[in-house]
Coordinates of N, CA and C and ligand atoms in Angstrom, one line a residue:
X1196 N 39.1 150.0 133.5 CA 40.1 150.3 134.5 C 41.5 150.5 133.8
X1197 N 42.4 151.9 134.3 CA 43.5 151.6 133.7 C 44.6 150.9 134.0
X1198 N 45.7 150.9 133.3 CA 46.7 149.8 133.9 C 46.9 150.3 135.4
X1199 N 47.6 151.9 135.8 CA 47.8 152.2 136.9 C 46.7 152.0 138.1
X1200 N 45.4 152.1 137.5 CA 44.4 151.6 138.7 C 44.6 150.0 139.0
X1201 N 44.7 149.1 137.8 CA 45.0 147.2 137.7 C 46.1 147.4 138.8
X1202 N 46.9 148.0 138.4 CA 48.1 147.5 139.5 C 48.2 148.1 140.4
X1203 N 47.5 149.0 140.9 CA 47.0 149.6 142.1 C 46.8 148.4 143.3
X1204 N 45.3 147.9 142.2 CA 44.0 147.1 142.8 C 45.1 145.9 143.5
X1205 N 46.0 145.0 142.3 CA 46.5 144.3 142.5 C 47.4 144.6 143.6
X1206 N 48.2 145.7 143.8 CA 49.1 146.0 144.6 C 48.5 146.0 146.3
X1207 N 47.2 146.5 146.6 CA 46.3 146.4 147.4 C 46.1 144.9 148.0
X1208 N 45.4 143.8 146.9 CA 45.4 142.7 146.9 C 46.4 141.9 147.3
X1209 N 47.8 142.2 147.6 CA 49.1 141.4 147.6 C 49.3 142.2 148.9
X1210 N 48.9 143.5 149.6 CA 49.2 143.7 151.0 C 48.0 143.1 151.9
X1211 N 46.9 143.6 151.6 CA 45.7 142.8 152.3 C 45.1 142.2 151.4
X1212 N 45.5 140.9 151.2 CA 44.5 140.0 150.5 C 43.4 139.8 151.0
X1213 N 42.3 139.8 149.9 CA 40.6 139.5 150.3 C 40.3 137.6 149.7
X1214 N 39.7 137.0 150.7 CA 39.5 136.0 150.2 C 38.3 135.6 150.0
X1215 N 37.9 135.0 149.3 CA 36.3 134.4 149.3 C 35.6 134.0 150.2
X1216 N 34.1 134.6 150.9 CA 33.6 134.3 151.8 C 33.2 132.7 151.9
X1217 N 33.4 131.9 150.5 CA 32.6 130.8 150.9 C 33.7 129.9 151.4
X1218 N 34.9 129.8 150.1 CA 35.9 129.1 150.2 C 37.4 129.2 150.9
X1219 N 37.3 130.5 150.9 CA 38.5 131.0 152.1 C 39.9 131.4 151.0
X1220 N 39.5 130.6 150.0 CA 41.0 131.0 148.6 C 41.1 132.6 148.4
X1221 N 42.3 133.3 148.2 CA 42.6 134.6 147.7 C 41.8 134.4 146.8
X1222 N 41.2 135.9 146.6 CA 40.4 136.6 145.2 C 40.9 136.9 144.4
X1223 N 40.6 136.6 143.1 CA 41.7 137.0 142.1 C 41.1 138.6 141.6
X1224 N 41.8 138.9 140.6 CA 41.3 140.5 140.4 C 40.0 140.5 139.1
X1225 N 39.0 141.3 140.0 CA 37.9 141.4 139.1 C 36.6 140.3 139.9
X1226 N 37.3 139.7 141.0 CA 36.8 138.9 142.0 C 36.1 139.8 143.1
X1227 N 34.8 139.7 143.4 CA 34.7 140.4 144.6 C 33.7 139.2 145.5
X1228 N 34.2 139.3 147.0 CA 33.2 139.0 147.8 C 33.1 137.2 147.9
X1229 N 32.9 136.6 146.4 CA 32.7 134.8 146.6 C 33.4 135.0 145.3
X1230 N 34.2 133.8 145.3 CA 35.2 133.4 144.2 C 34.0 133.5 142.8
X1231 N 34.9 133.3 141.8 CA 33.8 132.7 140.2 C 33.5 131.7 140.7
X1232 N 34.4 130.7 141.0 CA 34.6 129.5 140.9 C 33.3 128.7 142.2
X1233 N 33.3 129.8 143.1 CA 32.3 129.2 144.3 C 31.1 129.7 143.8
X1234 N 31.1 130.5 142.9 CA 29.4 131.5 142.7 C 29.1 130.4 141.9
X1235 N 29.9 129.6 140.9 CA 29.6 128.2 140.2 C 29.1 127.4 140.5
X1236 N 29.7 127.3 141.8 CA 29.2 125.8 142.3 C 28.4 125.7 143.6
X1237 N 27.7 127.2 143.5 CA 27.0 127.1 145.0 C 25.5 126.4 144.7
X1238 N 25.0 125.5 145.3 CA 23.7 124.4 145.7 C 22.8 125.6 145.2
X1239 N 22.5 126.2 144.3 CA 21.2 126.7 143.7 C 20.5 126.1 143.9
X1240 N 19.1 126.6 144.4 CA 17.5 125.5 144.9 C 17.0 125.5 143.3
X1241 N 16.7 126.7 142.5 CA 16.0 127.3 141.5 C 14.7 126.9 142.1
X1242 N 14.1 127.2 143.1 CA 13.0 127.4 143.7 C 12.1 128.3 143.3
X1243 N 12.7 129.0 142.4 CA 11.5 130.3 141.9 C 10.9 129.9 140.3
X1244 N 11.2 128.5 140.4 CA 11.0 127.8 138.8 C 9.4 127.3 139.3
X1245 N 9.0 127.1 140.1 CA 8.2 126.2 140.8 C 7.6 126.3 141.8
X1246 N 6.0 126.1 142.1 CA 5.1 126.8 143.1 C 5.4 125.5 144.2
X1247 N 5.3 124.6 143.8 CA 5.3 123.0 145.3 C 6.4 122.7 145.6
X1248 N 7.1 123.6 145.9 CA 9.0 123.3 146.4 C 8.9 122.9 147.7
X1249 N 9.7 122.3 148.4 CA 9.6 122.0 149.9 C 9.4 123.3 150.5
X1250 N 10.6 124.3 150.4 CA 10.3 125.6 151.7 C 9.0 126.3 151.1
X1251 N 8.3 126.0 150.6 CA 6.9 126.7 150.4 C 5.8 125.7 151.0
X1252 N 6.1 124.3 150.8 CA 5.2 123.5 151.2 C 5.2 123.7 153.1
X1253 N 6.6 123.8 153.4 CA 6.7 124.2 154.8 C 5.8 124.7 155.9
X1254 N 4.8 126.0 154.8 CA 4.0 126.7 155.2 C 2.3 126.5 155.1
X1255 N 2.5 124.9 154.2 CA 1.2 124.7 153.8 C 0.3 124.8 155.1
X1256 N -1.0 125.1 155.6 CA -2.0 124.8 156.6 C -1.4 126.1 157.5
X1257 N -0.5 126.6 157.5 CA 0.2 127.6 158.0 C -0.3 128.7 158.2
X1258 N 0.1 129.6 157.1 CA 0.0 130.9 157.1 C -0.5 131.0 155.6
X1259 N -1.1 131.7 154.8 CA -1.2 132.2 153.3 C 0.3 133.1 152.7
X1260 N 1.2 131.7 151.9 CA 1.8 132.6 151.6 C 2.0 132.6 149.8
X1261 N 2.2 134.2 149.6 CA 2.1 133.9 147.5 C 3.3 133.2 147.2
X1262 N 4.6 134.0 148.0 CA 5.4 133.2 146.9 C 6.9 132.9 147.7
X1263 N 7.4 131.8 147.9 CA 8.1 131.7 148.8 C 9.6 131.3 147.8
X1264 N 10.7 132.1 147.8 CA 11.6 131.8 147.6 C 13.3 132.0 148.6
X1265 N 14.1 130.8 148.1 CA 15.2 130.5 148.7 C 16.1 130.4 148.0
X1266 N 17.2 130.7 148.0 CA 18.3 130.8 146.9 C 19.0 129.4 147.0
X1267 N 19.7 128.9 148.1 CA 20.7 128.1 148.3 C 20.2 127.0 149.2
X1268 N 20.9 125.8 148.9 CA 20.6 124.6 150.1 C 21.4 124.8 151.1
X1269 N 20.8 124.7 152.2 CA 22.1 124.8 153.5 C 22.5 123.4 153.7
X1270 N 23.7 122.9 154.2 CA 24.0 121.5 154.8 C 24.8 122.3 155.9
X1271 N 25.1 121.4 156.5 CA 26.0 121.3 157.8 C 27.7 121.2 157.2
X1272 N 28.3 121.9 157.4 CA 29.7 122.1 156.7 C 29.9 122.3 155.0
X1273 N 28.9 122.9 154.6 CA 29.0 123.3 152.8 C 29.5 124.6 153.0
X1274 N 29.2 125.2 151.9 CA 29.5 126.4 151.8 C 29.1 127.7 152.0
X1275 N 27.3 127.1 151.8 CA 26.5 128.0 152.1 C 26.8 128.2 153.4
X1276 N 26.8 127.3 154.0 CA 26.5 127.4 155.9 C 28.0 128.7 155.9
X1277 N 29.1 128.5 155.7 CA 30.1 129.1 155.3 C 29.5 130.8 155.3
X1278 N 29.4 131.1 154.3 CA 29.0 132.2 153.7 C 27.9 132.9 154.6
X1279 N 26.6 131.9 155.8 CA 26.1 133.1 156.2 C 26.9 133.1 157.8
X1280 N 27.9 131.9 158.1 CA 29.1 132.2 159.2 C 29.4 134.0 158.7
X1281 N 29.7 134.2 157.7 CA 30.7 135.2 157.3 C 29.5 136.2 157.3
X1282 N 28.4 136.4 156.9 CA 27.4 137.5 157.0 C 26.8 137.9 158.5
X1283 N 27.0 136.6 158.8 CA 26.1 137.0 160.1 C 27.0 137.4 161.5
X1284 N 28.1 136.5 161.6 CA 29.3 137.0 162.6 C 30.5 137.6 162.3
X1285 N 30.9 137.9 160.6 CA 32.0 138.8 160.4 C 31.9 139.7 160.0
X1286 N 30.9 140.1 159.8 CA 30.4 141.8 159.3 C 30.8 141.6 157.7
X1287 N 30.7 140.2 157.3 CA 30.6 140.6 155.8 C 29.1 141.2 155.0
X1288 N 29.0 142.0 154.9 CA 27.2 142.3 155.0 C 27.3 141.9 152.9
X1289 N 29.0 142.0 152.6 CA 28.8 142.3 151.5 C 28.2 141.4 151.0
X1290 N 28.6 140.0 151.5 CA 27.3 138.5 151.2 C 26.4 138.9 150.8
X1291 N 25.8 139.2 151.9 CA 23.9 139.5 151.9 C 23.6 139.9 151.0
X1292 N 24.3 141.3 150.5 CA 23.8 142.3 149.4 C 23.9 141.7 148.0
X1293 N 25.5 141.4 147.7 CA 25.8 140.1 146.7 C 24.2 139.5 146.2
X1294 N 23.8 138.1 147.1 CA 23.3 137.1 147.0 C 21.8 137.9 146.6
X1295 N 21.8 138.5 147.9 CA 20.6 139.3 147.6 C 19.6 140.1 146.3
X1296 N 21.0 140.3 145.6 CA 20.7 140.6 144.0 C 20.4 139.4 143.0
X1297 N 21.1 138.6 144.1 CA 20.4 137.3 143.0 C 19.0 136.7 143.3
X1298 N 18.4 137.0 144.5 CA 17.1 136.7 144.9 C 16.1 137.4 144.0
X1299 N 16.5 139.3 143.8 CA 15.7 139.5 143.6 C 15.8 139.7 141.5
X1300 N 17.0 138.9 141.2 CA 16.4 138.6 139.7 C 15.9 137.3 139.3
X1301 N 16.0 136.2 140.6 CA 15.1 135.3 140.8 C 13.6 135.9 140.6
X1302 N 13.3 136.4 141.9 CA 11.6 137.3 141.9 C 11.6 138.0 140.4
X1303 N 12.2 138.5 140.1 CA 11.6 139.5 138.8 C 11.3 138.0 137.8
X1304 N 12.4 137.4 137.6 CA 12.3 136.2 136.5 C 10.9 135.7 137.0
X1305 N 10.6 135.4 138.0 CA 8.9 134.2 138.5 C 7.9 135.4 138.1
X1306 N 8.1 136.8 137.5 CA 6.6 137.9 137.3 C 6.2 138.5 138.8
X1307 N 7.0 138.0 139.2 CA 6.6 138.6 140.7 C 7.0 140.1 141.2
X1308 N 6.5 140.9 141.7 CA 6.9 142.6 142.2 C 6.4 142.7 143.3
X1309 N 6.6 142.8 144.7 CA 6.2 143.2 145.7 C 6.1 144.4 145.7
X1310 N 5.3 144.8 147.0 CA 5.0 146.6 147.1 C 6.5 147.0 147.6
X1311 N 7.0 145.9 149.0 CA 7.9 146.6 150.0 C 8.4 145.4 150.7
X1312 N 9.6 145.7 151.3 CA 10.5 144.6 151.9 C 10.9 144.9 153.3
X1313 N 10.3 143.5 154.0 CA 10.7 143.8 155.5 C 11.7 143.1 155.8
X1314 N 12.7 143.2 155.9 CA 14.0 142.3 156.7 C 13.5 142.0 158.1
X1315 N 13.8 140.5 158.6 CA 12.9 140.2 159.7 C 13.7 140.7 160.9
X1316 N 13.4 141.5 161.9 CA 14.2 142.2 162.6 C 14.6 141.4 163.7
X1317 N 16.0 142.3 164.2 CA 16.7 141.7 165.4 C 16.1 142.3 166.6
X1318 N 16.4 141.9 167.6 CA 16.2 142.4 168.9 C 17.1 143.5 169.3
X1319 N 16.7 145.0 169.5 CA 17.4 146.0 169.6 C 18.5 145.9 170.4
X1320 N 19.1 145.3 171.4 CA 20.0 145.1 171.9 C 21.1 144.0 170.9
X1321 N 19.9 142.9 170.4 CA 21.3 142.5 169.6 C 22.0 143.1 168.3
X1322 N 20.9 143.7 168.2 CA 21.0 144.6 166.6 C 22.8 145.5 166.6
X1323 N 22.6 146.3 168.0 CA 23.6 146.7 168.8 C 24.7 146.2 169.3
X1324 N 24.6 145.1 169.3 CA 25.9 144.0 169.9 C 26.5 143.7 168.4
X1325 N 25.7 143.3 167.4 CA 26.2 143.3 165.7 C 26.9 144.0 165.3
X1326 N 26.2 144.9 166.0 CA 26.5 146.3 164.6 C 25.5 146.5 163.3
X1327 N 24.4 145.1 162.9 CA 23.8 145.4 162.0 C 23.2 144.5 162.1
X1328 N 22.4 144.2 160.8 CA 20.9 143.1 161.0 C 21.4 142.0 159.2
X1329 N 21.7 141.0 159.6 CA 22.1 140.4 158.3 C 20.6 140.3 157.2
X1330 N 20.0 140.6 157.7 CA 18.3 140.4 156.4 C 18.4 141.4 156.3
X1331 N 19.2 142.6 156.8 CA 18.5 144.2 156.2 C 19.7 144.0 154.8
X1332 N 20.6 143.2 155.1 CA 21.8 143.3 153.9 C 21.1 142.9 152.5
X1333 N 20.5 141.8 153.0 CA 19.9 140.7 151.9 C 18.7 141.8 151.3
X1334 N 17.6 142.0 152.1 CA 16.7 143.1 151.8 C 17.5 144.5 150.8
X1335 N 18.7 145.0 151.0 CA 19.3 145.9 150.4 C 19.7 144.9 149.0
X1336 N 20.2 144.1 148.8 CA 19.9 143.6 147.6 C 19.0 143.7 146.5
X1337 N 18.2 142.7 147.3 CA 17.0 142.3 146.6 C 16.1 143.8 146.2
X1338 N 16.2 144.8 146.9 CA 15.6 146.4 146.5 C 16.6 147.1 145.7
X1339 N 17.6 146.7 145.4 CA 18.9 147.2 144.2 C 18.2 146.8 143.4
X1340 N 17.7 145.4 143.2 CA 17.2 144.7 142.0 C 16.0 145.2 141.7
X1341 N 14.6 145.2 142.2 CA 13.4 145.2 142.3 C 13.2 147.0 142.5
X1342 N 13.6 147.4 142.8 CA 13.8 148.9 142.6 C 12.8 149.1 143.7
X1343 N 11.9 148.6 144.8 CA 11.0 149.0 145.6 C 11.8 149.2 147.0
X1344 N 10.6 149.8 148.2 CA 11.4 150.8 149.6 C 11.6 149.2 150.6
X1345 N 12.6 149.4 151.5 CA 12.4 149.0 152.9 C 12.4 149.6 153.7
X1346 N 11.2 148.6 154.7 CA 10.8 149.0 155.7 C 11.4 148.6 156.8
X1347 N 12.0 149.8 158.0 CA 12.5 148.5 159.1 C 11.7 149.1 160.4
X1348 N 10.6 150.3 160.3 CA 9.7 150.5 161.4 C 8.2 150.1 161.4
X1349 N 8.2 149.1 160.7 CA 6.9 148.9 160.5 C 7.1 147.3 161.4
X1350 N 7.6 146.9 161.5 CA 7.8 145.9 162.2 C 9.0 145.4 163.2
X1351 N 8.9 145.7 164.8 CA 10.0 145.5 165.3 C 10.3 144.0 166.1
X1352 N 10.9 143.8 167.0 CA 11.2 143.2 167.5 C 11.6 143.2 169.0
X1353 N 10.5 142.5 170.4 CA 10.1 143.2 171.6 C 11.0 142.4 172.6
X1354 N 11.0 141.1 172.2 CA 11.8 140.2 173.0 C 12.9 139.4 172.4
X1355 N 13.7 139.7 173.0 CA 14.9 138.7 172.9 C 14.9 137.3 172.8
X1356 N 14.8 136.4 171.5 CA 14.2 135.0 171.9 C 15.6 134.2 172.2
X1357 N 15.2 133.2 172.7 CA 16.4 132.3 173.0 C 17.0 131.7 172.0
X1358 N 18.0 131.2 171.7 CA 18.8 130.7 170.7 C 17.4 129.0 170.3
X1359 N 17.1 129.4 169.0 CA 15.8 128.6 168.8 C 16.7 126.6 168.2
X1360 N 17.8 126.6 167.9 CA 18.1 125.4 167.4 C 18.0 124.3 168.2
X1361 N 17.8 124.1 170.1 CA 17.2 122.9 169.7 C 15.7 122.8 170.0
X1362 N 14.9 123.5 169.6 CA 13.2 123.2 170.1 C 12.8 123.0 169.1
X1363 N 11.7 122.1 169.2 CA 10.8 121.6 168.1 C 10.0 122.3 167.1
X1364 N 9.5 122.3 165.6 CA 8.8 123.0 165.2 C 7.6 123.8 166.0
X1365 N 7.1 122.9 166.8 CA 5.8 123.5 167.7 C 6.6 124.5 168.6
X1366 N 7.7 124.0 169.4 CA 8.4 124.8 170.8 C 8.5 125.8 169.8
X1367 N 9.3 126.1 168.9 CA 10.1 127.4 168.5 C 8.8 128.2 168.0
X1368 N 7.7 128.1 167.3 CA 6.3 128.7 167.3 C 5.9 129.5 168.8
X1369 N 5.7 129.0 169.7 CA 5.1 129.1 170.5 C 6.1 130.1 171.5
X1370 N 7.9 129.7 171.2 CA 8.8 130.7 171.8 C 9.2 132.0 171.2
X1371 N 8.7 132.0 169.5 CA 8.5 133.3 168.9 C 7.3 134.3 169.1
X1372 N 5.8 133.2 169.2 CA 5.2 133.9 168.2 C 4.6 135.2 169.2
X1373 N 5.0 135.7 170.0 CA 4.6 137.0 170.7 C 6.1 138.0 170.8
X1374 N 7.1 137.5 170.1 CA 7.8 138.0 170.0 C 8.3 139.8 168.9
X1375 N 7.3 139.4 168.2 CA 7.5 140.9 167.3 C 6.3 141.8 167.7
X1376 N 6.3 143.2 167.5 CA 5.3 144.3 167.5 C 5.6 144.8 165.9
X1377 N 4.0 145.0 165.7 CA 3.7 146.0 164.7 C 2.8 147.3 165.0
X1378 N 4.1 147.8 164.0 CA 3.5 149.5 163.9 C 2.7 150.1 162.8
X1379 N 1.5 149.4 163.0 CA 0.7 149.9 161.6 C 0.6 151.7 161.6
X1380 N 1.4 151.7 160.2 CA 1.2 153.1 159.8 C 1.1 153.3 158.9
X1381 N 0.4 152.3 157.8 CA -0.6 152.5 156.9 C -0.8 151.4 157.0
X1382 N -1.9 151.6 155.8 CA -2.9 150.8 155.4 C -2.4 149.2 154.2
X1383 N -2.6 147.9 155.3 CA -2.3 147.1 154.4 C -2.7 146.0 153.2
X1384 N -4.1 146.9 153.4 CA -5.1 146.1 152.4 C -4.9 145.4 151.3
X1385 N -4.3 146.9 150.8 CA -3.6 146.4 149.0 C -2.2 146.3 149.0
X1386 N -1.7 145.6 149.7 CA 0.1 145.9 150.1 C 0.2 144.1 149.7
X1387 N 1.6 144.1 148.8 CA 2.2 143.1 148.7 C 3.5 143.2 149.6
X1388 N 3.6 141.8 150.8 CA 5.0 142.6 151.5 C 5.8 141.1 151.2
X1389 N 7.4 141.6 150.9 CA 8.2 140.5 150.6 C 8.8 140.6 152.2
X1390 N 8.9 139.3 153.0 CA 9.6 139.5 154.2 C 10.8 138.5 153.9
X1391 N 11.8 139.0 155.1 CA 13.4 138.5 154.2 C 14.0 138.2 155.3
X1392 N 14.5 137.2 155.1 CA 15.5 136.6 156.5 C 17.1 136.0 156.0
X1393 N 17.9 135.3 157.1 CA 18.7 135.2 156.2 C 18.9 133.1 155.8
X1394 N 18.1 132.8 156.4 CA 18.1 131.1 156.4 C 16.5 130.6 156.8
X1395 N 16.1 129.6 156.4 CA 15.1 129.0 156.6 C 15.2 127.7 157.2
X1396 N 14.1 127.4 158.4 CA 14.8 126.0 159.4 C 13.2 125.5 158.9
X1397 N 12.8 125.8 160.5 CA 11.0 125.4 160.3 C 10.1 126.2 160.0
X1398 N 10.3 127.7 159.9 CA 10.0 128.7 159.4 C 9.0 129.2 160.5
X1399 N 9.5 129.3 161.7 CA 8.7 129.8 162.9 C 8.8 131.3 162.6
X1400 N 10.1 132.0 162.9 CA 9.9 133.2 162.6 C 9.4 134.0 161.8
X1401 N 9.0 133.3 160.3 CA 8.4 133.8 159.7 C 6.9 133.8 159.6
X1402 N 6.7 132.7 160.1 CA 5.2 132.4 160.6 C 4.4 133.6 161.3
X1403 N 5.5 134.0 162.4 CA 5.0 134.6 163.5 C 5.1 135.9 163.1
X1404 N 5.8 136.2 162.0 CA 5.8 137.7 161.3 C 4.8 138.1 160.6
X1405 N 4.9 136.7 160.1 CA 3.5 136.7 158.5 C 2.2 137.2 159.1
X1406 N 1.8 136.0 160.3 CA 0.4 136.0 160.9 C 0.6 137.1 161.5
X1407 N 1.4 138.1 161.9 CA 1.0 139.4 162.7 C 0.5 140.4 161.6
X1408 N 0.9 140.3 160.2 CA 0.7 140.8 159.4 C -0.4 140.9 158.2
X1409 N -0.7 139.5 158.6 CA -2.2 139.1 158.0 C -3.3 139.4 158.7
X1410 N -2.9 138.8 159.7 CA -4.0 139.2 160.8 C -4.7 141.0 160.9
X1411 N -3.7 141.1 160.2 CA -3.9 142.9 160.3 C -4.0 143.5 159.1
X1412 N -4.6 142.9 158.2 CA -5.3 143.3 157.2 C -4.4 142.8 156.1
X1413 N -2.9 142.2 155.8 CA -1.9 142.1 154.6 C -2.8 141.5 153.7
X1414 N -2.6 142.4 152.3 CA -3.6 141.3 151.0 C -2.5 139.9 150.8
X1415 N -1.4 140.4 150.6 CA -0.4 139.6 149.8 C 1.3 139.7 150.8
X1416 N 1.2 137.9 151.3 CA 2.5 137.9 151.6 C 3.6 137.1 151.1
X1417 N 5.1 137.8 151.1 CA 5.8 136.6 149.9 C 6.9 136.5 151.3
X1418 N 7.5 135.6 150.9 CA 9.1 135.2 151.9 C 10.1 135.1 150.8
X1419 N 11.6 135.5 151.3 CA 12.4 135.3 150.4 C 13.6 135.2 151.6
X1420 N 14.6 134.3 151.2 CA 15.7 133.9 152.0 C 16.9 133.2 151.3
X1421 N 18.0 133.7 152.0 CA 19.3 133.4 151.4 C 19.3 131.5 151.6
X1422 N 18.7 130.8 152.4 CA 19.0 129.3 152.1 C 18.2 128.7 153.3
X1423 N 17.9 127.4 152.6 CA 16.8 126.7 153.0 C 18.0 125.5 153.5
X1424 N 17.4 125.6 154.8 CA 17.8 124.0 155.8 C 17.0 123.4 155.6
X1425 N 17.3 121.8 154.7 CA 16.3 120.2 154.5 C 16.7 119.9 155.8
Ligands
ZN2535 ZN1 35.4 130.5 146.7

């Protein structure tokens, strides 16, 4: 960059300062999106080190799944929780995409390549009330990285579910799992599909995505997600 662009950038930064999604501090220059300082110290799971991690075990007796990874630990007032506030209700999509490239040089580092990536969809009306789907952000990532397609009509979403935080593992199953439609338009025999959300609780919705997907021929299903709720 040259000086007149630096002081441009800078001059930009001093009328609308950008601050870090996780921490809220001005960005310094050369900073984009999450400070250095917060990309340092964000709760890495390294979940993709390892096949018997909790959010894989989650699934055990479940569903068949190959390879489940999570980037970040969620808590209640950290920073992660922070950062998907900012992805999912401030139209920072740039999070998603960000983090999302770190997922998918996590997946490359575990030998792992999927065929294709499904961001787990919104309900068309809320998709609309958004403006956008925070997993298609994460999914645009993670396919920057992995260089493979997504898909966002192969699987939609029919009903509007209710806000699932307080029902039980069983309730929130049972309040999803008729909730998505699939549009088989090809053949999923030999298909590895990475499905992508942007947090992991009890992993209903993914359940109810996976099994529609298995059930319908998938050889190979992986999950991948910006952070896992202990
Ligand atoms: Zn920060």
């Amino acid at each position: 960059m040259s000086l007149i662009q630096q002081i441009f950038t800078d001059l930009l930064q001093l009328l609308f300062p950008r601050n870090c999604n996780a921490c809220g501090t001005a960005l310094f220059y050369g900073e984009k999106t999450i400070c250095i300082k917060c990309l340092h110290d964000l709760p890495f799971t390294d979940f993709h080190l390892y096949n018997d991690h909790p959010a894989a075990k989650l699934f055990w007796g479940r569903i068949r799944v190959h390879q489940v990874t999570a980037l970040l630990y969620f808590k209640k007032g950290n920073r992660v929780q922070q950062l998907i506030h900012q992805l999912k209700y401030k139209g920072q999509t740039d999070v998603g995409f960000l983090l999302g490239k770190r997922i998918g040089e996590n997946i490359i580092r575990s030998g792992q390549k999927p065929d294709l990536i499904i961001p787990i969809p919104l309900h068309p009306k809320k998709e609309r009330s958004r403006g956008y789907n925070q997993s298609q952000s994460i999914a645009e990532g993670i396919a920057c990285i992995l260089q493979i397609p997504i898909h966002t009509k192969l699987l939609t979403r029919k009903i509007n579910t209710a806000t699932q935080t307080k029902k039980s593992r069983f309730n929130r199953f049972e309040n999803i799992k008729d909730a998505f439609e699939l549009h088989k338009t090809q053949d999923l025999q030999h298909k590895h599909i990475l499905l992508v959300d942007d947090i992991l609780t009890t992993g209903a919705t993914f359940e109810a995505c996976g099994k529609l997907l298995l059930d319908n021929g998938l050889n190979k299903l992986s999950i991948a997600t910006l952070a896992y709720a202990e």
